[in-house]
Amino acid sequence: MKWNSLLQKTARKVSHKGGDRLKLLSVWGAHLMGQRYIGVFIDPILACNLRCQMCYFSDHAYRATLQGRLTAEDCDQFAANLFPHALRLQIGCGAEPSLAPDMVIRLIQLGRQYKVPFISVVTNGNLLTSDILQEAVTAGLNELILSLHGVRKETYESLMVGAKWERFISLLESLKKLNNPPAVRLNYTMNKDNIIELSALPDLIRDYPITTVQLRPIQKIGESAYQDFSMKPLLDVYDEIIEPTVRRLRTTGIEVFCPDKKKMSVTATPPRHLAKLFEEVTYYYLSPQSNGPGIVDFRKVSFLDYTRKIHLAKKLFHAILLEKNTLSVKALHTTKKLNY
Ligand code: SF4
């Protein structure tokens, strides 16, 4: 078959050139074969019930620029144009989706309707009642990602301004009662104020159905009330607190993502050009203020028409075989991912 033999030839040519090129090659292959390869990331509403210290929602001026809510029609149109190509749908990205619970449920149902293999919701969980949770699971939710930035009530409520510890624990209890709970991932952003108590995390979650813990060092993602971004307090206790906690969690069967000490001490560098291109062609962010990359409106334009218009297959082929993998100097389109 024509595409298969072209793919095999190209694969042979690039196999010695490294990871970014191979990743692009797999995207190119999936694109030519009509397979799913994109992730769709949606904020159904640009608002949050909290003002976490480490988040841009703690910055009054920036918060004022975030507004709007998707309609049911927006969701239906986005779904029709993008979901048939999506490998993953993530609801909640840079804001709190549970402020629009009806749209969350609708998007999960649409994800199922278009057979998206993996659907997750990212939330602080404080507004998630057991009824909404059950509805989301019934609709087909695969994964719930919860923000947790303290293991003690005082730290949790101080860093996650407006959150209530009891509500978070009550959500964990609701998860425990579900017959078929989704995978549950906790996102813990480590900083100098919550790092010592991290060692109590395995005990806190021992009786709950947590499948994954992601430990991330604090990063500046915009203006925020929290101002200490130094890695030093984290590195100082890496061997004493972080590493043993990761080990304990792993012994209980929990998957843990955590940078090693060496990575944490190195200042982040911009991604290479091909890695950036990979992100550009696989990551699609939608919100009340973003209908697609640049001026593209995925409520009106199908994914295939868009890829034809930008000559995606040709662009990938050219990049895989000819372009240098230098450090990227600018993003090709802006993405927005919930970091905290
Ligand atoms: S980190 Fe998440 S929960 Fe906290 S203010 Fe930001 S969007 Fe809201």
Coordinates of C-alpha atoms and ligand atoms in Angstrom, one line a residue:
M1 CA 0.0 0.0 0.0
K2 CA 1.3 3.4 -1.0
W3 CA 1.2 5.2 2.4
N4 CA 2.6 2.1 4.2
S5 CA 5.6 1.9 2.0
L6 CA 6.2 5.7 2.2
L7 CA 6.0 5.5 6.0
Q8 CA 8.4 2.6 6.2
K9 CA 11.0 4.3 4.0
T10 CA 10.7 7.5 6.0
A11 CA 10.9 5.6 9.3
R12 CA 14.2 4.0 8.2
K13 CA 15.6 7.4 7.3
V14 CA 14.8 9.1 10.6
S15 CA 15.2 6.2 13.0
H16 CA 18.7 7.2 13.9
K17 CA 17.9 10.9 14.3
G18 CA 16.2 10.8 17.6
G19 CA 13.0 11.1 19.7
D20 CA 11.4 14.3 18.5
R21 CA 11.6 13.3 14.9
L22 CA 10.2 9.8 15.7
K23 CA 7.3 11.3 17.6
L24 CA 6.5 13.5 14.6
L25 CA 6.8 10.5 12.3
S26 CA 4.2 8.7 14.3
V27 CA 1.9 11.7 14.0
W28 CA 2.5 11.9 10.3
G29 CA 1.7 8.2 10.0
A30 CA -1.5 8.5 12.0
H31 CA -2.5 11.5 10.0
L32 CA -2.0 9.8 6.7
M33 CA -3.8 6.6 7.9
G34 CA -6.8 8.6 9.3
Q35 CA -6.1 7.6 12.9
R36 CA -6.6 9.6 16.1
Y37 CA -3.6 11.5 17.4
I38 CA -4.7 14.8 18.9
G39 CA -5.5 15.8 22.5
V40 CA -8.4 18.2 22.9
F41 CA -8.2 20.4 26.1
I42 CA -11.3 22.4 26.9
D43 CA -12.1 25.0 29.5
P44 CA -16.0 25.1 29.4
I45 CA -15.9 28.2 31.7
L46 CA -13.2 30.8 32.4
A47 CA -13.7 31.3 36.1
C48 CA -12.7 29.6 39.3
N49 CA -14.2 29.3 42.8
L50 CA -10.8 29.6 44.4
R51 CA -7.9 32.0 44.4
C52 CA -4.9 29.7 44.9
Q53 CA -1.8 31.6 45.9
M54 CA 0.4 29.9 43.2
C55 CA -2.1 30.5 40.4
Y56 CA -2.9 33.5 38.1
F57 CA -6.4 33.5 39.6
S58 CA -4.8 35.2 42.6
D59 CA -3.9 38.1 40.4
H60 CA -6.9 40.5 40.3
A61 CA -6.0 42.2 37.0
Y62 CA -5.5 38.9 35.1
R63 CA -8.5 37.3 36.7
A64 CA -10.7 40.1 35.3
T65 CA -9.7 39.2 31.7
L66 CA -10.9 35.6 32.2
Q67 CA -14.5 35.3 31.5
G68 CA -17.1 33.5 29.4
R69 CA -18.9 30.1 29.3
L70 CA -19.3 27.8 26.4
T71 CA -22.9 27.1 25.3
A72 CA -24.3 23.6 24.6
E73 CA -24.1 24.5 20.9
D74 CA -20.4 25.4 21.1
C75 CA -19.7 22.1 22.8
D76 CA -21.7 20.1 20.1
Q77 CA -19.9 21.9 17.3
F78 CA -16.4 21.5 18.8
A79 CA -17.1 17.9 19.3
A80 CA -18.4 17.2 15.8
N81 CA -15.3 18.8 14.3
L82 CA -12.5 17.6 16.6
F83 CA -13.6 14.6 18.7
P84 CA -13.5 12.0 15.9
H85 CA -9.7 12.7 15.7
A86 CA -9.0 12.9 19.5
L87 CA -7.1 10.3 21.4
R88 CA -7.7 12.2 24.6
L89 CA -10.2 14.8 25.9
Q90 CA -9.4 16.8 28.9
I91 CA -12.0 19.0 30.5
G92 CA -10.5 21.7 32.7
C93 CA -7.2 23.2 31.7
G94 CA -6.7 26.7 33.0
A95 CA -9.8 27.2 35.0
E96 CA -12.4 25.3 37.1
P97 CA -14.8 23.3 35.0
S98 CA -17.1 22.3 37.9
L99 CA -18.5 25.8 37.8
A100 CA -20.3 24.6 34.6
P101 CA -21.3 21.1 35.6
D102 CA -23.9 20.7 32.9
M103 CA -21.2 21.4 30.2
V104 CA -18.8 19.0 31.9
I105 CA -21.4 16.2 31.7
R106 CA -22.3 17.1 28.1
L107 CA -18.7 17.1 27.0
I108 CA -18.1 13.7 28.6
Q109 CA -21.2 12.4 26.8
L110 CA -20.0 13.9 23.6
G111 CA -16.6 12.3 24.1
R112 CA -18.2 8.9 24.5
Q113 CA -20.5 9.5 21.5
Y114 CA -17.4 10.2 19.3
K115 CA -15.6 7.3 20.9
V116 CA -12.7 9.3 22.4
P117 CA -10.6 6.6 24.2
F118 CA -9.7 8.7 27.2
I119 CA -11.6 11.4 29.0
S120 CA -10.4 13.3 32.0
V121 CA -11.6 16.2 34.2
V122 CA -9.2 18.4 36.1
T123 CA -10.7 20.1 39.1
N124 CA -10.0 21.4 42.6
G125 CA -13.0 19.2 43.6
N126 CA -14.5 21.6 46.1
L127 CA -17.8 21.9 44.1
L128 CA -18.0 18.3 43.0
T129 CA -21.0 16.8 44.8
S130 CA -21.4 13.0 44.9
D131 CA -24.3 13.3 42.4
I132 CA -22.2 15.2 39.8
L133 CA -19.4 12.7 40.3
Q134 CA -21.8 9.8 39.8
E135 CA -23.2 11.5 36.7
A136 CA -19.7 12.0 35.3
V137 CA -18.7 8.4 35.9
T138 CA -22.0 7.2 34.3
A139 CA -21.4 9.4 31.3
G140 CA -18.0 7.8 30.8
L141 CA -15.3 9.6 32.7
N142 CA -12.0 7.8 32.7
E143 CA -9.9 10.0 35.0
L144 CA -10.4 12.6 37.7
I145 CA -7.4 14.9 38.3
L146 CA -7.5 16.7 41.6
S147 CA -5.4 19.6 42.8
L148 CA -4.1 19.1 46.4
H149 CA -1.4 21.5 47.6
G150 CA -1.2 20.6 51.2
V151 CA -1.5 17.5 53.4
R152 CA -2.6 19.5 56.5
K153 CA -5.9 21.4 56.6
E154 CA -4.1 24.7 57.5
T155 CA -1.6 24.5 54.5
Y156 CA -4.3 23.3 52.1
E157 CA -6.6 26.2 52.9
S158 CA -3.9 28.7 53.1
L159 CA -2.4 27.9 49.7
M160 CA -5.8 27.1 48.0
V161 CA -7.6 30.2 49.1
G162 CA -11.3 29.7 49.4
A163 CA -11.1 25.9 49.5
K164 CA -12.4 23.8 52.4
W165 CA -10.4 20.8 53.5
E166 CA -13.6 19.0 54.7
R167 CA -15.0 19.2 51.1
F168 CA -11.9 17.7 49.7
I169 CA -12.0 14.8 52.1
S170 CA -15.7 14.3 51.5
L171 CA -14.9 14.0 47.8
L172 CA -12.4 11.3 48.5
E173 CA -15.0 9.5 50.6
S174 CA -17.5 9.8 47.6
L175 CA -14.9 8.3 45.3
K176 CA -14.4 5.4 47.7
K177 CA -18.1 4.6 47.6
L178 CA -18.3 4.4 43.8
N179 CA -18.7 1.0 42.3
N180 CA -16.5 1.8 39.3
P181 CA -14.4 4.8 40.3
P182 CA -12.4 6.5 37.6
A183 CA -8.6 6.6 37.8
V184 CA -7.8 9.4 40.3
R185 CA -4.7 11.5 40.0
L186 CA -3.5 14.0 42.6
N187 CA -1.5 17.0 41.5
Y188 CA 0.7 18.4 44.3
T189 CA 2.7 21.5 43.5
M190 CA 5.7 21.5 45.9
N191 CA 6.9 24.7 47.4
K192 CA 8.8 25.7 50.6
D193 CA 5.5 25.9 52.6
N194 CA 4.1 22.4 51.8
I195 CA 7.2 20.3 51.3
I196 CA 7.9 19.0 54.8
E197 CA 4.3 17.7 55.3
L198 CA 4.5 15.9 51.9
S199 CA 5.8 12.9 53.9
A200 CA 2.3 12.5 55.4
L201 CA 0.7 12.1 51.9
P202 CA 0.9 8.3 51.8
D203 CA -1.0 8.0 55.1
L204 CA -3.6 10.6 54.0
I205 CA -4.5 8.7 50.8
R206 CA -3.9 5.2 52.0
D207 CA -7.7 4.3 52.2
Y208 CA -8.7 6.1 49.0
P209 CA -8.7 4.9 45.4
I210 CA -5.8 7.1 44.2
T211 CA -4.0 5.7 41.2
T212 CA -1.5 8.4 40.4
V213 CA 0.3 11.2 42.2
Q214 CA 2.1 13.9 40.3
L215 CA 4.6 16.0 42.3
R216 CA 5.7 19.1 40.6
P217 CA 8.1 21.8 41.7
I218 CA 6.6 25.3 41.8
Q219 CA 6.9 27.3 38.6
K220 CA 6.0 30.8 37.7
I221 CA 3.0 30.6 35.4
G222 CA 1.9 34.2 35.5
E223 CA 1.5 36.9 38.2
S224 CA 0.4 35.3 41.4
A225 CA 0.2 36.0 45.1
Y226 CA 2.9 33.4 45.8
Q227 CA 6.4 34.7 45.0
D228 CA 9.0 32.3 46.2
F229 CA 10.0 30.1 43.2
S230 CA 13.3 29.0 44.5
M231 CA 14.1 25.3 44.1
K232 CA 16.5 25.4 47.0
P233 CA 14.1 24.5 49.8
L234 CA 12.9 21.5 47.7
L235 CA 16.4 20.3 46.8
D236 CA 17.5 20.7 50.5
V237 CA 15.0 18.0 51.5
Y238 CA 14.9 15.9 48.4
D239 CA 16.7 12.9 49.9
E240 CA 15.0 13.2 53.3
I241 CA 11.4 14.0 52.2
I242 CA 10.7 13.7 48.5
E243 CA 12.5 10.6 47.6
P244 CA 11.2 8.5 50.5
T245 CA 7.7 9.7 49.9
V246 CA 7.9 8.7 46.2
R247 CA 9.2 5.3 47.3
R248 CA 6.4 4.8 49.9
L249 CA 3.7 5.7 47.4
R250 CA 5.1 3.4 44.8
T251 CA 5.2 0.5 47.2
T252 CA 1.5 0.8 47.6
G253 CA 1.0 0.5 43.9
I254 CA 0.5 4.2 43.2
E255 CA 2.1 5.6 40.0
V256 CA 4.2 8.6 40.8
F257 CA 5.5 11.3 38.5
C258 CA 8.2 13.4 40.1
P259 CA 11.4 14.9 38.5
D260 CA 14.6 13.5 39.8
K261 CA 16.9 15.7 41.8
K262 CA 19.2 16.5 38.9
K263 CA 16.3 17.6 36.7
M264 CA 14.9 19.8 39.4
S265 CA 18.1 21.6 39.9
V266 CA 18.5 22.5 36.2
T267 CA 16.8 25.7 34.9
A268 CA 14.2 24.8 32.3
T269 CA 15.2 25.4 28.7
P270 CA 12.8 26.2 25.9
P271 CA 11.7 23.1 24.0
R272 CA 13.4 22.2 20.7
H273 CA 11.8 23.2 17.5
L274 CA 10.5 19.7 16.6
A275 CA 9.2 19.2 20.1
K276 CA 7.3 22.5 19.8
L277 CA 5.9 21.4 16.4
F278 CA 4.8 18.1 18.0
E279 CA 2.9 20.0 20.6
E280 CA 1.4 22.4 18.0
V281 CA 0.0 19.5 15.9
T282 CA -1.3 17.4 18.8
Y283 CA -2.5 19.9 21.4
Y284 CA -5.8 21.7 20.7
Y285 CA -7.0 24.2 23.4
L286 CA -10.6 25.5 23.4
S287 CA -12.4 27.9 25.7
P288 CA -14.9 30.7 25.6
Q289 CA -12.0 32.9 24.4
S290 CA -10.3 30.4 22.1
N291 CA -12.0 28.5 19.3
G292 CA -8.8 27.0 18.0
P293 CA -5.2 28.1 17.1
G294 CA -5.0 31.6 15.8
I295 CA -8.2 32.7 14.0
V296 CA -9.4 29.1 13.4
D297 CA -12.9 28.5 14.6
F298 CA -13.5 24.8 15.3
R299 CA -17.2 25.5 15.7
K300 CA -17.3 26.1 12.0
V301 CA -14.2 24.4 10.5
S302 CA -13.6 20.6 10.5
F303 CA -10.3 19.3 11.7
L304 CA -9.6 17.7 8.3
D305 CA -10.3 21.0 6.4
Y306 CA -8.0 22.8 8.9
T307 CA -5.2 20.3 8.3
R308 CA -5.6 20.5 4.6
K309 CA -5.5 24.3 4.7
I310 CA -2.2 24.4 6.7
H311 CA -0.8 21.6 4.5
L312 CA -0.1 19.6 7.6
A313 CA 1.1 16.4 5.9
K314 CA 3.6 18.3 3.8
K315 CA 4.7 20.4 6.8
L316 CA 5.4 17.3 8.9
F317 CA 7.2 15.5 6.1
H318 CA 9.5 18.5 5.6
A319 CA 10.2 18.9 9.3
I320 CA 10.9 15.2 9.8
L321 CA 13.4 14.9 7.0
L322 CA 14.9 18.4 6.6
E323 CA 14.5 20.7 9.5
K324 CA 17.1 21.2 12.2
N325 CA 16.0 20.5 15.7
T326 CA 17.2 23.8 17.2
L327 CA 15.9 25.5 20.3
S328 CA 12.5 27.0 19.7
V329 CA 12.3 30.7 19.9
K330 CA 8.6 31.2 19.8
A331 CA 5.4 29.2 20.2
L332 CA 3.6 28.5 17.0
H333 CA 0.3 28.8 18.7
T334 CA -0.3 29.6 22.4
T335 CA -1.3 26.7 24.6
K336 CA -2.7 27.0 28.1
K337 CA -2.3 24.1 30.6
L338 CA -3.4 24.0 34.1
N339 CA -0.3 23.8 36.1
Y340 CA -1.6 24.1 39.7
Ligands
SF4_1 S1 -5.0 26.5 40.6 FE1 -6.9 25.7 39.8 S2 -8.3 25.7 41.6 FE2 -6.6 27.0 42.1 S3 -7.3 29.1 41.5 FE3 -6.1 28.2 39.8 S4 -7.6 27.3 38.4 FE4 -8.6 27.6 40.5

